[in-house]
Structure formats: C-alpha cells, structure tokens
XYZ file of C-alpha atoms in Angstrom:
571
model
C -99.396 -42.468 12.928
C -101.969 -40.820 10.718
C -102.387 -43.718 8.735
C -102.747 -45.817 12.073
C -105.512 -42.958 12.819
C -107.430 -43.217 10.240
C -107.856 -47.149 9.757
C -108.834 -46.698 13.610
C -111.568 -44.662 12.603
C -112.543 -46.665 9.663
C -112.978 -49.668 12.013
C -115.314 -47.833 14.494
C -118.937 -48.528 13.577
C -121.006 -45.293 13.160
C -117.869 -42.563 13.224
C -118.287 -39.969 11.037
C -115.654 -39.493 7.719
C -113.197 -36.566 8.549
C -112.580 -34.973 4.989
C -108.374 -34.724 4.261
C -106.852 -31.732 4.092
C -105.170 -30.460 1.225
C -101.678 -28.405 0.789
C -101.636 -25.533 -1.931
C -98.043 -25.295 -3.871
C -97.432 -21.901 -1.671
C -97.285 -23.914 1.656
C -100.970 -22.382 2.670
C -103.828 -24.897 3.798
C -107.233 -24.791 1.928
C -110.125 -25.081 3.266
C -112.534 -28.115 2.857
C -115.236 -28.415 0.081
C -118.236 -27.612 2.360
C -117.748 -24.017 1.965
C -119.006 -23.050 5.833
C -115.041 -23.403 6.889
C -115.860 -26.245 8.753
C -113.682 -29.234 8.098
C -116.523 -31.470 9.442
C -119.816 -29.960 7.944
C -120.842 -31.088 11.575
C -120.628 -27.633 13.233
C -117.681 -28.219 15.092
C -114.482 -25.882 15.550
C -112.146 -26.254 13.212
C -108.561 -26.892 15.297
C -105.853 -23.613 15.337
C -104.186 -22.694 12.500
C -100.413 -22.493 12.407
C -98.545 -19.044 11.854
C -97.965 -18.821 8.420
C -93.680 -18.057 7.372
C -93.281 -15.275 5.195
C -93.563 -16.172 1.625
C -90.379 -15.706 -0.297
C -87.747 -16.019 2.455
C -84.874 -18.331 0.741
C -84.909 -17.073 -2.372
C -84.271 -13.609 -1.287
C -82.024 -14.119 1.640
C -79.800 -15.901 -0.724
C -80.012 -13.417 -3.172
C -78.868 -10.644 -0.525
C -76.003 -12.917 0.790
C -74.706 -13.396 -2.810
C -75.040 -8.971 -3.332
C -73.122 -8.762 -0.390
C -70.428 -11.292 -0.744
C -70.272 -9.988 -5.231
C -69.636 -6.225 -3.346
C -67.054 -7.349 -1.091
C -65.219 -9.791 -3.493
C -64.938 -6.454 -5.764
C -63.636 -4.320 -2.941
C -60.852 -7.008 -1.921
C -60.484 -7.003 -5.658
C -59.756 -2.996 -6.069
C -57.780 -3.149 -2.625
C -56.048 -5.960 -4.599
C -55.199 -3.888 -7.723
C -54.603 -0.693 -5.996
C -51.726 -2.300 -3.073
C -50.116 -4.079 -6.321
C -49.680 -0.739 -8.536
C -48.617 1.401 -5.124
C -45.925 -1.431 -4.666
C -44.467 -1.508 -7.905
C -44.651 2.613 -8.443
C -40.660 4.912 -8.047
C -40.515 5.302 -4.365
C -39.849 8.755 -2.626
C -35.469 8.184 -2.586
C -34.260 10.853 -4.947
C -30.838 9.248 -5.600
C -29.001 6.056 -4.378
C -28.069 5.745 -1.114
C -26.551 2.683 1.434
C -29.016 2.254 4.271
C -27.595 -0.493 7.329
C -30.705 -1.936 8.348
C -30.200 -3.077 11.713
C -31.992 -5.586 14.304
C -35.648 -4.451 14.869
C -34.621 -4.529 18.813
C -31.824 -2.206 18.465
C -33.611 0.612 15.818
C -37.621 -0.241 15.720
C -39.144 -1.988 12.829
C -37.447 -2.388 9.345
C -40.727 -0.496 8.250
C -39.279 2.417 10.393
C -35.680 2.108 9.770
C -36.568 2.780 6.367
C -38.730 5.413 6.376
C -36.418 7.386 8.305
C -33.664 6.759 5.460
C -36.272 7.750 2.659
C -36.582 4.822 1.092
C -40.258 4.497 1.673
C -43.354 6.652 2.371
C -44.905 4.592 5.109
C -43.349 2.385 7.541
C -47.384 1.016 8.326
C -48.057 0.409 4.458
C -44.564 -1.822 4.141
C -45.421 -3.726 7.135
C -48.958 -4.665 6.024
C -47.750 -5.624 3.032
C -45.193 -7.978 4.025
C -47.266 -9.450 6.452
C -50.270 -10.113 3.350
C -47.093 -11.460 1.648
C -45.910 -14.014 4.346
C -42.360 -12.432 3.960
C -41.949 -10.693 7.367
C -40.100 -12.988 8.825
C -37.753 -13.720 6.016
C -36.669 -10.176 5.937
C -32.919 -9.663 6.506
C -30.837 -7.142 7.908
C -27.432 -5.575 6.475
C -26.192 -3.368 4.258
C -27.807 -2.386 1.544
C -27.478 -0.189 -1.477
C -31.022 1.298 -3.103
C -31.456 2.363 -6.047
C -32.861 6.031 -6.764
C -36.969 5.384 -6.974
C -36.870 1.787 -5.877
C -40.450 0.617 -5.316
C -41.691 -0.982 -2.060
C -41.571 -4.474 -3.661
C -37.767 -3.982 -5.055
C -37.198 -3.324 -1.536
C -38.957 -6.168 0.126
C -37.456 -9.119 -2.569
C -33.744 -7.328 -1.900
C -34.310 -8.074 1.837
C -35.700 -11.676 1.282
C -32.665 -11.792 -1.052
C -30.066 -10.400 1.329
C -28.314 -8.773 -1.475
C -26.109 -6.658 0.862
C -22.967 -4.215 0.059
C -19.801 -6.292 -0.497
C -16.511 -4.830 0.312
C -13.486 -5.637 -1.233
C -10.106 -6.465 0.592
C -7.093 -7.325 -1.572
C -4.161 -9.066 -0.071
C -0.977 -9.104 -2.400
C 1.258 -11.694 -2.623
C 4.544 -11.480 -0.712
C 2.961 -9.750 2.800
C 4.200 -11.232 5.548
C 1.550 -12.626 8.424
C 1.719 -9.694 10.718
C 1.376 -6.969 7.505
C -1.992 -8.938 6.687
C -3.366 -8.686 10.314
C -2.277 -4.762 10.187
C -4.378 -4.232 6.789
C -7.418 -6.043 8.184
C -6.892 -3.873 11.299
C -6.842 -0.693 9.010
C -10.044 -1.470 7.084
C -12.966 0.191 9.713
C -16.084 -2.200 7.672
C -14.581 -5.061 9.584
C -15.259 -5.404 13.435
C -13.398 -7.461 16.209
C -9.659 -7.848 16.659
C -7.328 -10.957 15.720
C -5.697 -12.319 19.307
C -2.425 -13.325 17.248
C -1.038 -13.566 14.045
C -1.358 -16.944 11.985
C 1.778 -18.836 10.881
C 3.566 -17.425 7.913
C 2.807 -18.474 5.054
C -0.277 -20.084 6.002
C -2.462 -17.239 4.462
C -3.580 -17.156 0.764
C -3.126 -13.720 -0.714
C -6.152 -13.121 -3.073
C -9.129 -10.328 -3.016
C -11.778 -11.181 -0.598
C -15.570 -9.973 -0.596
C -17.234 -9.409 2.989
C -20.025 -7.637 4.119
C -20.392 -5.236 6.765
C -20.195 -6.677 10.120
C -17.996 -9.946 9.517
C -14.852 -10.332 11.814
C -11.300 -9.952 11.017
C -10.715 -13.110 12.380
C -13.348 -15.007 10.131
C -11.691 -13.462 7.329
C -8.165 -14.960 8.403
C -9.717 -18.382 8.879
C -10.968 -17.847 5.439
C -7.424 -17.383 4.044
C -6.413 -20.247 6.238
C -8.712 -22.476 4.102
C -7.925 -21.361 0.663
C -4.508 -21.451 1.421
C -4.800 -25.038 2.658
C -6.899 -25.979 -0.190
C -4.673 -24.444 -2.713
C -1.439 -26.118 -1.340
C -3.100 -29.578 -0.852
C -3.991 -29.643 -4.886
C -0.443 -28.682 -6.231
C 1.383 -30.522 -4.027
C -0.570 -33.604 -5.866
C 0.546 -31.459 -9.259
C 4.485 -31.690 -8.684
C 7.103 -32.122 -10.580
C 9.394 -35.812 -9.644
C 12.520 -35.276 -8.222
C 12.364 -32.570 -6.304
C 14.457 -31.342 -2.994
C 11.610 -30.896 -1.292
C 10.261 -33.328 1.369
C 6.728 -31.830 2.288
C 3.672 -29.001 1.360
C 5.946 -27.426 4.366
C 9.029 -27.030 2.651
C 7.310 -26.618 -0.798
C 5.573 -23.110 0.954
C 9.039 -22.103 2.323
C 10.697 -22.264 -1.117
C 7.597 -20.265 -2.858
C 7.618 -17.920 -0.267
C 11.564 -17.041 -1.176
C 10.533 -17.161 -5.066
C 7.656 -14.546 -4.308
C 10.006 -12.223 -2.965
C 12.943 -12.637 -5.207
C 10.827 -11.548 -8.160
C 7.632 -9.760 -9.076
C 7.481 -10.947 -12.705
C 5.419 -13.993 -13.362
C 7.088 -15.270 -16.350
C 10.330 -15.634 -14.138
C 9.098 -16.981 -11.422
C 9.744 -20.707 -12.599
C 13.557 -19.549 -13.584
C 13.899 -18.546 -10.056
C 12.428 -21.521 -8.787
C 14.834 -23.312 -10.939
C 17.843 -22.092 -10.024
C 17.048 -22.784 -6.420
C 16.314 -26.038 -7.141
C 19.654 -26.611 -8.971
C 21.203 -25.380 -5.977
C 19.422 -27.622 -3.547
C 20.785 -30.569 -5.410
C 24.199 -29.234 -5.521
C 24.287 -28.497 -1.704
C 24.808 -25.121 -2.308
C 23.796 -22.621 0.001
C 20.381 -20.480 -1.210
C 21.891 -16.733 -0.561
C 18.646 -15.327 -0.715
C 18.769 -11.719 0.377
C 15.076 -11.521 1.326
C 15.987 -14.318 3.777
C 18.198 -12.087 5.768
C 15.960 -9.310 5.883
C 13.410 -11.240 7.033
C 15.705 -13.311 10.010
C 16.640 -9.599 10.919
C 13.040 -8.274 11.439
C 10.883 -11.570 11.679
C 8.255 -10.160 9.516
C 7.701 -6.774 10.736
C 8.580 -4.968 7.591
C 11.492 -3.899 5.503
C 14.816 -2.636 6.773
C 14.471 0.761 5.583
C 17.888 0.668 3.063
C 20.220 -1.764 1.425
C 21.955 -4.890 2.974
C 25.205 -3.987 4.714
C 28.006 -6.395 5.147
C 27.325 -7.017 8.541
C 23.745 -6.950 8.261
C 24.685 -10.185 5.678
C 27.510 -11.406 7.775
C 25.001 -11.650 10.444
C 24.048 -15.206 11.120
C 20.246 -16.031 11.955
C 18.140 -19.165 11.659
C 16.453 -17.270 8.377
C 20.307 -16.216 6.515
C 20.758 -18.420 3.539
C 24.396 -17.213 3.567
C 25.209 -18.730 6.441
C 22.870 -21.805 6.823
C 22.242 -24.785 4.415
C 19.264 -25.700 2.830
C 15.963 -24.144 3.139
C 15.249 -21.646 6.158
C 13.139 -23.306 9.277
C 10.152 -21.504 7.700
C 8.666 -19.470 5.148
C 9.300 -15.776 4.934
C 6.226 -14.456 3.716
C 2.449 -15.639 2.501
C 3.083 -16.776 -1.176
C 0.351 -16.875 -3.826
C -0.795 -19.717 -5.666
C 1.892 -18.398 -8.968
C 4.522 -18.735 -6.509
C 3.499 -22.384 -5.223
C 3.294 -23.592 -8.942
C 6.773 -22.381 -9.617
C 8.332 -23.937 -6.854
C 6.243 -27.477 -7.582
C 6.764 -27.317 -11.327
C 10.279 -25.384 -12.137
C 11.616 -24.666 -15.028
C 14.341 -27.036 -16.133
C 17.840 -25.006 -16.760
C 21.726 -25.474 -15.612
C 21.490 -21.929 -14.197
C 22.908 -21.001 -10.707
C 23.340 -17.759 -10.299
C 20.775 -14.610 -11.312
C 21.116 -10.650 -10.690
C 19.217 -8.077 -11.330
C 19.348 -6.529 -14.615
C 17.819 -3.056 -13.958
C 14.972 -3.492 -15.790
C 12.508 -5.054 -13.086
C 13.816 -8.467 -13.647
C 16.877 -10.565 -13.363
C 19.830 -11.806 -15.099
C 20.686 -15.403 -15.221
C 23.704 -16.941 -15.465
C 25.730 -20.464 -14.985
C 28.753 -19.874 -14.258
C 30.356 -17.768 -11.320
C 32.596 -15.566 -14.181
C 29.397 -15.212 -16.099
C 27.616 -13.787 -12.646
C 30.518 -11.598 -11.777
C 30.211 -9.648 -15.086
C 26.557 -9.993 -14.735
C 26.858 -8.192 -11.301
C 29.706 -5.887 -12.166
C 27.240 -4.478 -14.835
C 24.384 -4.210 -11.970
C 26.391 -2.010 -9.573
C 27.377 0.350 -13.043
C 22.924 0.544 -12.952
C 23.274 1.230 -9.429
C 25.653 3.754 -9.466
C 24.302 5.780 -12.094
C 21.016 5.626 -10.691
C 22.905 7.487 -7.345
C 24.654 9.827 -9.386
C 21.047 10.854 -11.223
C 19.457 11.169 -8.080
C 22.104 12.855 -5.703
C 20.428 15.854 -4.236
C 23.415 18.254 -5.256
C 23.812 16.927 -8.257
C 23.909 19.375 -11.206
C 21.451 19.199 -13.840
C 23.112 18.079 -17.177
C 24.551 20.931 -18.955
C 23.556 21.861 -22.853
C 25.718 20.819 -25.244
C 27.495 23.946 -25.232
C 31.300 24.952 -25.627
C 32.573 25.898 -22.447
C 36.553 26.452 -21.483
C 38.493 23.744 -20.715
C 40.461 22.783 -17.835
C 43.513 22.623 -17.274
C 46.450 21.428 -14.802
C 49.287 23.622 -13.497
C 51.390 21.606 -16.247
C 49.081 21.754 -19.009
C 49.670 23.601 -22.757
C 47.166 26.352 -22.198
C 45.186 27.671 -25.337
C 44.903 31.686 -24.708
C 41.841 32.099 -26.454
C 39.621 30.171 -24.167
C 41.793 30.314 -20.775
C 39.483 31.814 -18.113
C 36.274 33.180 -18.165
C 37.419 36.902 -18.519
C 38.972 38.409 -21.368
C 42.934 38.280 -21.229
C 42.767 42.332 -22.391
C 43.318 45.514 -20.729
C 41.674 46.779 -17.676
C 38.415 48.477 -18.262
C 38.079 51.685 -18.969
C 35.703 52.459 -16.238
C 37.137 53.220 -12.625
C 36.207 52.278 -9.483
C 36.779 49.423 -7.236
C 35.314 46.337 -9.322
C 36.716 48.017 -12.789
C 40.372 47.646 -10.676
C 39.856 44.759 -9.247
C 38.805 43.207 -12.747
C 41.991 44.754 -14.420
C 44.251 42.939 -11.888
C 42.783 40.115 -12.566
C 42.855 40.262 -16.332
C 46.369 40.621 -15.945
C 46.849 38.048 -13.795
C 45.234 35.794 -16.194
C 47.876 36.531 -18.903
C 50.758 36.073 -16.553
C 49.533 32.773 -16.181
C 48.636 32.282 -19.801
C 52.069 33.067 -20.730
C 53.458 30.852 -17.916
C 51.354 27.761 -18.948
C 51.039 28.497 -23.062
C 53.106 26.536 -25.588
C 56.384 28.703 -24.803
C 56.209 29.610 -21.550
C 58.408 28.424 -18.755
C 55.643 25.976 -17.426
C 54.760 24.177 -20.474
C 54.791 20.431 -20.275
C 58.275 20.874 -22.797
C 60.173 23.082 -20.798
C 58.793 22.176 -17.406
C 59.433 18.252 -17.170
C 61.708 16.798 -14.561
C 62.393 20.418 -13.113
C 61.064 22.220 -10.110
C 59.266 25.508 -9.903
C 62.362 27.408 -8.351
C 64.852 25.984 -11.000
C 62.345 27.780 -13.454
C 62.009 31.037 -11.595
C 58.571 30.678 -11.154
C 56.471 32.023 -8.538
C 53.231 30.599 -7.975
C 50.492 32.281 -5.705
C 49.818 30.553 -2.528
C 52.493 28.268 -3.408
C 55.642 29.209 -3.552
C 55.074 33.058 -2.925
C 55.609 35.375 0.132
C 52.609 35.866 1.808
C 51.543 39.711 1.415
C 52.305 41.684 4.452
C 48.753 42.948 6.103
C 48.966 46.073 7.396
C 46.635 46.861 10.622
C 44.766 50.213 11.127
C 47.090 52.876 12.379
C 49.946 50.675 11.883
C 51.620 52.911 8.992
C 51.404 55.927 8.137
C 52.220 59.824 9.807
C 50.123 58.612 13.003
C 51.470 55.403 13.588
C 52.284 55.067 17.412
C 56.211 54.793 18.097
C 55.392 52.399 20.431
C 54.073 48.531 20.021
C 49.864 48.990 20.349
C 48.512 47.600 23.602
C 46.524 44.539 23.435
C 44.602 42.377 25.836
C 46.978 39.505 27.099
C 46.398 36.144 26.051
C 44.234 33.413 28.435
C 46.082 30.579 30.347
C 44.001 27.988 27.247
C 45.297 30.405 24.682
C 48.631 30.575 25.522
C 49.029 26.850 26.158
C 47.694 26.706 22.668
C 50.161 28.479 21.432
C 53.201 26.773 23.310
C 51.829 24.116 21.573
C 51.764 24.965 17.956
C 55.228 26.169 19.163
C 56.989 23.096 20.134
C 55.538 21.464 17.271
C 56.382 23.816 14.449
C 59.420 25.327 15.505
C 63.248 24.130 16.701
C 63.703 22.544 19.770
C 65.828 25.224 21.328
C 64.509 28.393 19.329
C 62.015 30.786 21.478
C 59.589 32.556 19.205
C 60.023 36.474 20.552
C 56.168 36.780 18.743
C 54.288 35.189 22.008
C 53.919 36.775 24.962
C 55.079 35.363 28.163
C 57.756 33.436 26.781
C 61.817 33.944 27.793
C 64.177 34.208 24.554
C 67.208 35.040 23.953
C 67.944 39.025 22.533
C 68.024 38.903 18.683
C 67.155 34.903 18.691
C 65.582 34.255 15.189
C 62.484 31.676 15.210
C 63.372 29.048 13.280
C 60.173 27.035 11.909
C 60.344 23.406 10.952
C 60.610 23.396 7.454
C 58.243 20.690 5.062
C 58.774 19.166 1.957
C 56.393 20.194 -0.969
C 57.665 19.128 -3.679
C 55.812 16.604 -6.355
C 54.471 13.325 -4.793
C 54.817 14.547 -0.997
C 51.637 14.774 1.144
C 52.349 18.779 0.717
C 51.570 18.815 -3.163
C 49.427 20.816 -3.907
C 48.639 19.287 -6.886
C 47.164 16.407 -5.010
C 44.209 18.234 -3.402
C 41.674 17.812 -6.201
C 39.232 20.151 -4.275
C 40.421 23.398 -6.505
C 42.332 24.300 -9.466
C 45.245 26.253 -9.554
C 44.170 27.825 -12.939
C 41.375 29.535 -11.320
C 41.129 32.327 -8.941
C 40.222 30.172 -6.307
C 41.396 30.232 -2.248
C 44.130 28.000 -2.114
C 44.411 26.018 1.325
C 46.808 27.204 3.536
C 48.867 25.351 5.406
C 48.989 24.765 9.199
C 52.323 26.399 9.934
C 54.303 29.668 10.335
C-alpha cells in the first residue's frame, strides 16, 4: 500500500515530495535531514511517535530462562545423586530377620509394613522411590528373608523378584495316603484342610518346596501330577514279558516292593522274585499286604504278625488270595516303580530276612527253610539281649558249678560257703552259718565220688533203698512248736481258739474228702463226727522218678542249694 501511496502522489501535479524515513540498526526512527524535526520542512506536525520496546529484551530473557533451567537441571541432578547413594547405603536391620509382607488392605502400605519390621528408615522415602522407579505396582507380597543392612534398593528388586522363604516338606517313600494328608496337616506354614484322602498310591513321595500361604490341597494335586508323570514315562521304559497288565497293576506291585525292602540295590531282586511267582501262579505272601488289609492304611499294627492275624483272609492278604491285591498298599517312589518295570532276572522264589537290614534269597523251599530257621535263631537272640530281666553277661570268671541231686560233686567248689567248722564267733548268724556249713558237707559226702548218692552207687536204686534222707523230700517235716505250747506253763488243757466260718470249714471238708480215705474222719477239724481213736488216713502219692511228683522235674530250684523246696498240697 505504501508503494500504491506514493506513485499516487507522484502522479498529482504540484504535491509536495514527502522525504522517507529511515530505520537505525537499534529499531529507533531518525529524524529527517532538515534538522528542524520536521519531516516536511513545510512546518507541519510531524505524526505520533510509537512507544519505543525496551532495548535488549530477548537476549536477556533468554539468558535468564537458560540460568534458571542450568540451576534446576543441577538440583534434579544432586537430588539424583543423593536418592541413588541413600538407596544403595546398609539399612537400619541389625541382623537377618523373616518379615511376611502382607496385602496393603489388610496391614497399610508395604512402605509401612516395613518400617515397622526395621527393615527401613522411612516408609515415605521407599514409597517415593518406587513410585520415581515405576515399580510400585510390581511389588509383591510374601515371605521374605532380609539380610542384616540390606539397602532400600536390595529390598525393592527382592519384592519385584518375589524371592520369598521356601519351606521344605519331605515325603518318604512307603507312606500310605492317609499318613501323607496327616504330615501336611502337621506342618502349621501350610493353610486349608484336604476334604479326603487321594487314592493310594497315587502320590509321588519326593521333597517339595512351598511358600508360606499355599494349600495343603495344592500340594497333593502337585504329588498327583508328578506321580502321574513319573508312572506314564516308565511304564513306556518296561521290561517285555511281564505279569502285569496296566500302570495300575505296575503301582500295586512297586508299592509291595517299597515295603518289603528299604535297600535300593535289592529292590529289583524283590521285584524279581515276585515276578517269578506271578508266572508260576504262586501266591505273593507278602506280609506288608496283610498288615495293610488289616488297617487299610492307618498305620502299623503295633507288634509282629500272629497266626490268626495271617490266617485272616482280606481282599489285601497275599496268603490267601491270588495274584496281585485289588490295589496298592502304599505311595511308592519312582526306585520302586523302576524295579517293578525293569526286574532283575533270577530263578529265585523265596527271600527272608537276614538280620542285617536286608534279605536272604533263595530257590528252593529247603534252601528257604534253613534260610528262615537261621532268621528266627537272629530273632531269638535279639529277645534274649533285650529281655528286661535279663542279666547282664557275667565276666569270664570261675564260678561253682552246678550240679544235680545225682551228680559226682567236687568238694572244693560245692557251695558258696566254706565246707569247715562253724565260726568262731557266736550269735545267731555265726549259728546259723555253722549249721549250714555242716549241712553242706553232709551233702558233699552224700553226692562226692564215694558217697551213697554218686551216679556209681546210686543208679537204678531209690533213695530209701540207700538210706538216704533228703530235706523236703523224703524227710519228716519238723514239728513247730506254738507259744506256750511246751514248757513248765503249758496249759493241761487244748488252747481255745476262735471256731472256724461256715466257707472255712466247707474248705476244709473239702481238702478232706479229697486227700483222705473215704471212710476215715480226720479228729483235727472241728465239727466233724469220728470214731474214738480213728487214725486219719491220707491218700498216699507216688514220687518216685518220672511221676508228676519228682521233684527232680521242677527246674525252678536246685536241690544242691539251700533253697525253699515246694511243698506239696497234702497232709
């Protein structure tokens, strides 16, 4: 439009020439050349000036922004710096310790939850910095075990990294179903409860790692798989030829392996001696197969297999059935399964065991018997050694030997007193020792090598042919004399006593009519009507050698010892 303008004003005749204006470098206008400050020399106004902007403005405005953004770009840098060394410096826990973080609903933040355990200073200073990080949300909850000092970012990449407590829970091989629910009830890390057992032998025993919070009955679905898995693959592994029709009947014979043995390098003997049976028709007799058709899995039976505890018949008793039982027994582990799949190759059918922990194996029955004749010898010894009144086992000391009634007697070591004279001290025990000293040589001379009992003398003849008298055998019985029965003050008169009961004196009709002649009154008892001067006659016995009344056939005490002999029950 200017230039428009001015060729206007060019065209007009007589219109006067307005002089341009010119811009200085600084923005300013200058004025025009006639030096009186009027543009048109003319006298005219010159038109308004416009405000003048301050000089300088972008180059220092920019220069300010740029101080201010250099100042806070070194700020975020020493905040920068400073957060990093504070994460990565010892934290305040003094030693290790398991913290359960929990759900921020149930226990506040995770900030909180561990501040309160010690495992940082500042719940606010952990959540900032996860938040800067992006990792808030990624942070999980569990068990966890810190370290003593761990720094704030040890404990935020553990969290990201759920790197949580495991527990360990070991199953061994041979447990039946319900003894595996009862340990995963025992352990308190794991929570719910199992609605029923599983099927036996459907579990694989192994050692399982869970964390705090999983369920017992995850854990059994767990062993449900690996046992599943683990059967599937050896199955495919077997051995041609087998008995066995299915994985089924391939679990039922491992389970019977796992409990007839605990060693693993017999385990395929076992196996193979069942097999060999199964081909033969022979019946299994498996013990553990009774015990377990007795108590279905609930545990042992507490002592050994009676005979009618085997006679006994169940669904489970491999004495009584054929073939393999309807199920397995227990949860065998994978050793087991391989056994039974893969068996060793042998003629053997029969196997004991040896005492040792494992088993002896035999293939014929004669070979078995002696092989089981020797296992009851183990088994009896092992009583004898742990009887509770059993003696301890002497030294290797002489001691006197023992002898029967009939025996040649050596006087030196006869008895365990000296065959001399009575002691020289008095008093009761010195007399009662001196009888029996003497007593002791009686006998000595009786049973020595020329005395009337000596095995030369004494054969085929009885103890009265030889004049012998033998206390408590063939003796009188001492007469006992009552208090104020003898003696200057002895009553002329029988002493009053207290008359017998109705029960006693029936007892002694009894004893009566059993011990003495029918006929014969016994003037002794009370009560009862006998003749003047009628004798009671007892019945008499026979005790001669080799009658029930020998006493040399009660092995409960020796007649060469001062021991009470037995009397018998009659007058």
């Amino acid at each position: 439009m200017d230039e428009a303008a001015n060729q206007g004003d060019k065209a007009r005749p007589g219109a006067a020439a307005q002089p341009a204006q010119r811009v200085s470098l600084f923005g300013g206008r200058r004025k025009s050349g006639n030096g009186n400050g009027n543009g048109n020399g003319g006298g005219k106004s010159a038109p308004p000036k416009p405000p003048r902007r301050p000089r300088g403005f972008g180059l220092s405005g920019l220069s300010g922004l740029l101080t201010f953004l250099l100042v806070i770009g070194l700020l975020g840098v020493a905040v920068l710096v400073w957060s990093v060394v504070e994460s990565r410096k010892p934290g305040p826990l003094a030693e290790d310790k398991i913290v359960v973080v929990e759900r921020e609903d149930d226990a506040g933040t995770i900030g909180e939850q561990l501040e309160r355990a010690g495992v940082v200073d500042s719940a606010l200073w952990f959540s900032a910095m996860t938040t800067l990080d992006g990792s808030r949300g990624s942070l999980k909850r569990g068990e966890y075990a810190f370290k003593a000092g761990v720094s704030l970012r040890q404990v935020e990449a553990e969290l990201i990294a759920h790197k949580v407590v495991q527990h360990k829970l070991t199953i061994p091989e041979g447990l039946t179903s319900d003894q595996v629910v009862e340990r995963l009830r025992d352990d308190d890390v794991l929570i719910g409860d199992v609605k029923e057992p599983p099927r036996e032998g459907s579990l694989l025993p192994d050692t399982y790692l869970f964390e705090r919070g999983d369920t017992r009955q995850a854990e059994l679905t767990r062993m449900a798989k690996a046992q599943a898995k683990a059967v599937d693959e050896i199955w495919a592994k077997r051995a041609p030829d087998l008995p066995i029709k299915s994985p089924g009947e391939l679990v039922t014979l491992a389970s019977i392996v796992e409990k007839e043995t605990g060693k693993a390098d017999e385990r395929p003997r076992v196996a193979g001696v069942f097999i060999n049976r199964l081909q033969k028709h022979m019946k299994l007799q498996s013990d553990p197969t009774i015990v377990y058709g007795l108590v279905f899995g609930k545990g042992t039976l507490g002592h050994p297999i009676t005979k009618a505890e085997l006679d006994q018949p169940t669904p489970y008793n491999t004495y009584n059935i054929d073939g393999l039982p309807p199920g397995p027994i227990c949860n065998p582990g994978k050793a087991a399964l391989e056994a039974a799949a893969n068996p060793m190759r042998t003629k053997e059918l029969y196997f004991v065991a040896d005492g040792t922990g494992g088993h002896a194996f035999a293939e014929t029955l004669d070979q078995h018997l002696k092989n089981v004749a020797h296992w009851r010898q183990i088994e009896q010894d092992a009583k004898d050694r742990l009887a509770p009144d059993a003696a301890p086992t002497p030294a290797p000391t002489p001691t006197p030997a023992k002898h029967s009634a009939l025996d040649d007697v050596d006087p030196a070591i006869f008895g365990a007193v000296a065959l001399g004279d009575a002691p020289v001290d008095s008093g009761p025990l010195a007399t009662r020792l001196g009888k029996l000293a003497e007593d002791r040589k009686a006998t000595g001379a009786l049973l020595g090598p020329d005395g009337a009992l000596s095995t030369t003398r004494a054969a085929g003849a009885s103890l009265d042919s030889l004049g012998a008298i033998i206390t408590g055998v063939n003796d009188e019985p001492p007469a006992q004399a009552f208090p104020d029965e003898q003696g200057p003050d002895a009553p002329a008169q029988p002493v009053a006593s207290v008359p017998l009961s109705a029960a006693a004196l029936a007892d002694q009709k009894a004893r009566i009519a059993r011990y003495v002649d029918a006929g014969a009154a016994d003037p002794r008892v009370a009560g009862l009507d006998a003749p003047a001067g009628a004798p009671a006659r007892s019945r008499a016995f026979d005790a001669s050698e080799g009658t029930p009344f020998d006493p040399l056939r009660n092995k409960t005490y020796d007649l060469n010892y001062a021991h009470a002999v037995p009397a018998f029950d009659a007058y």
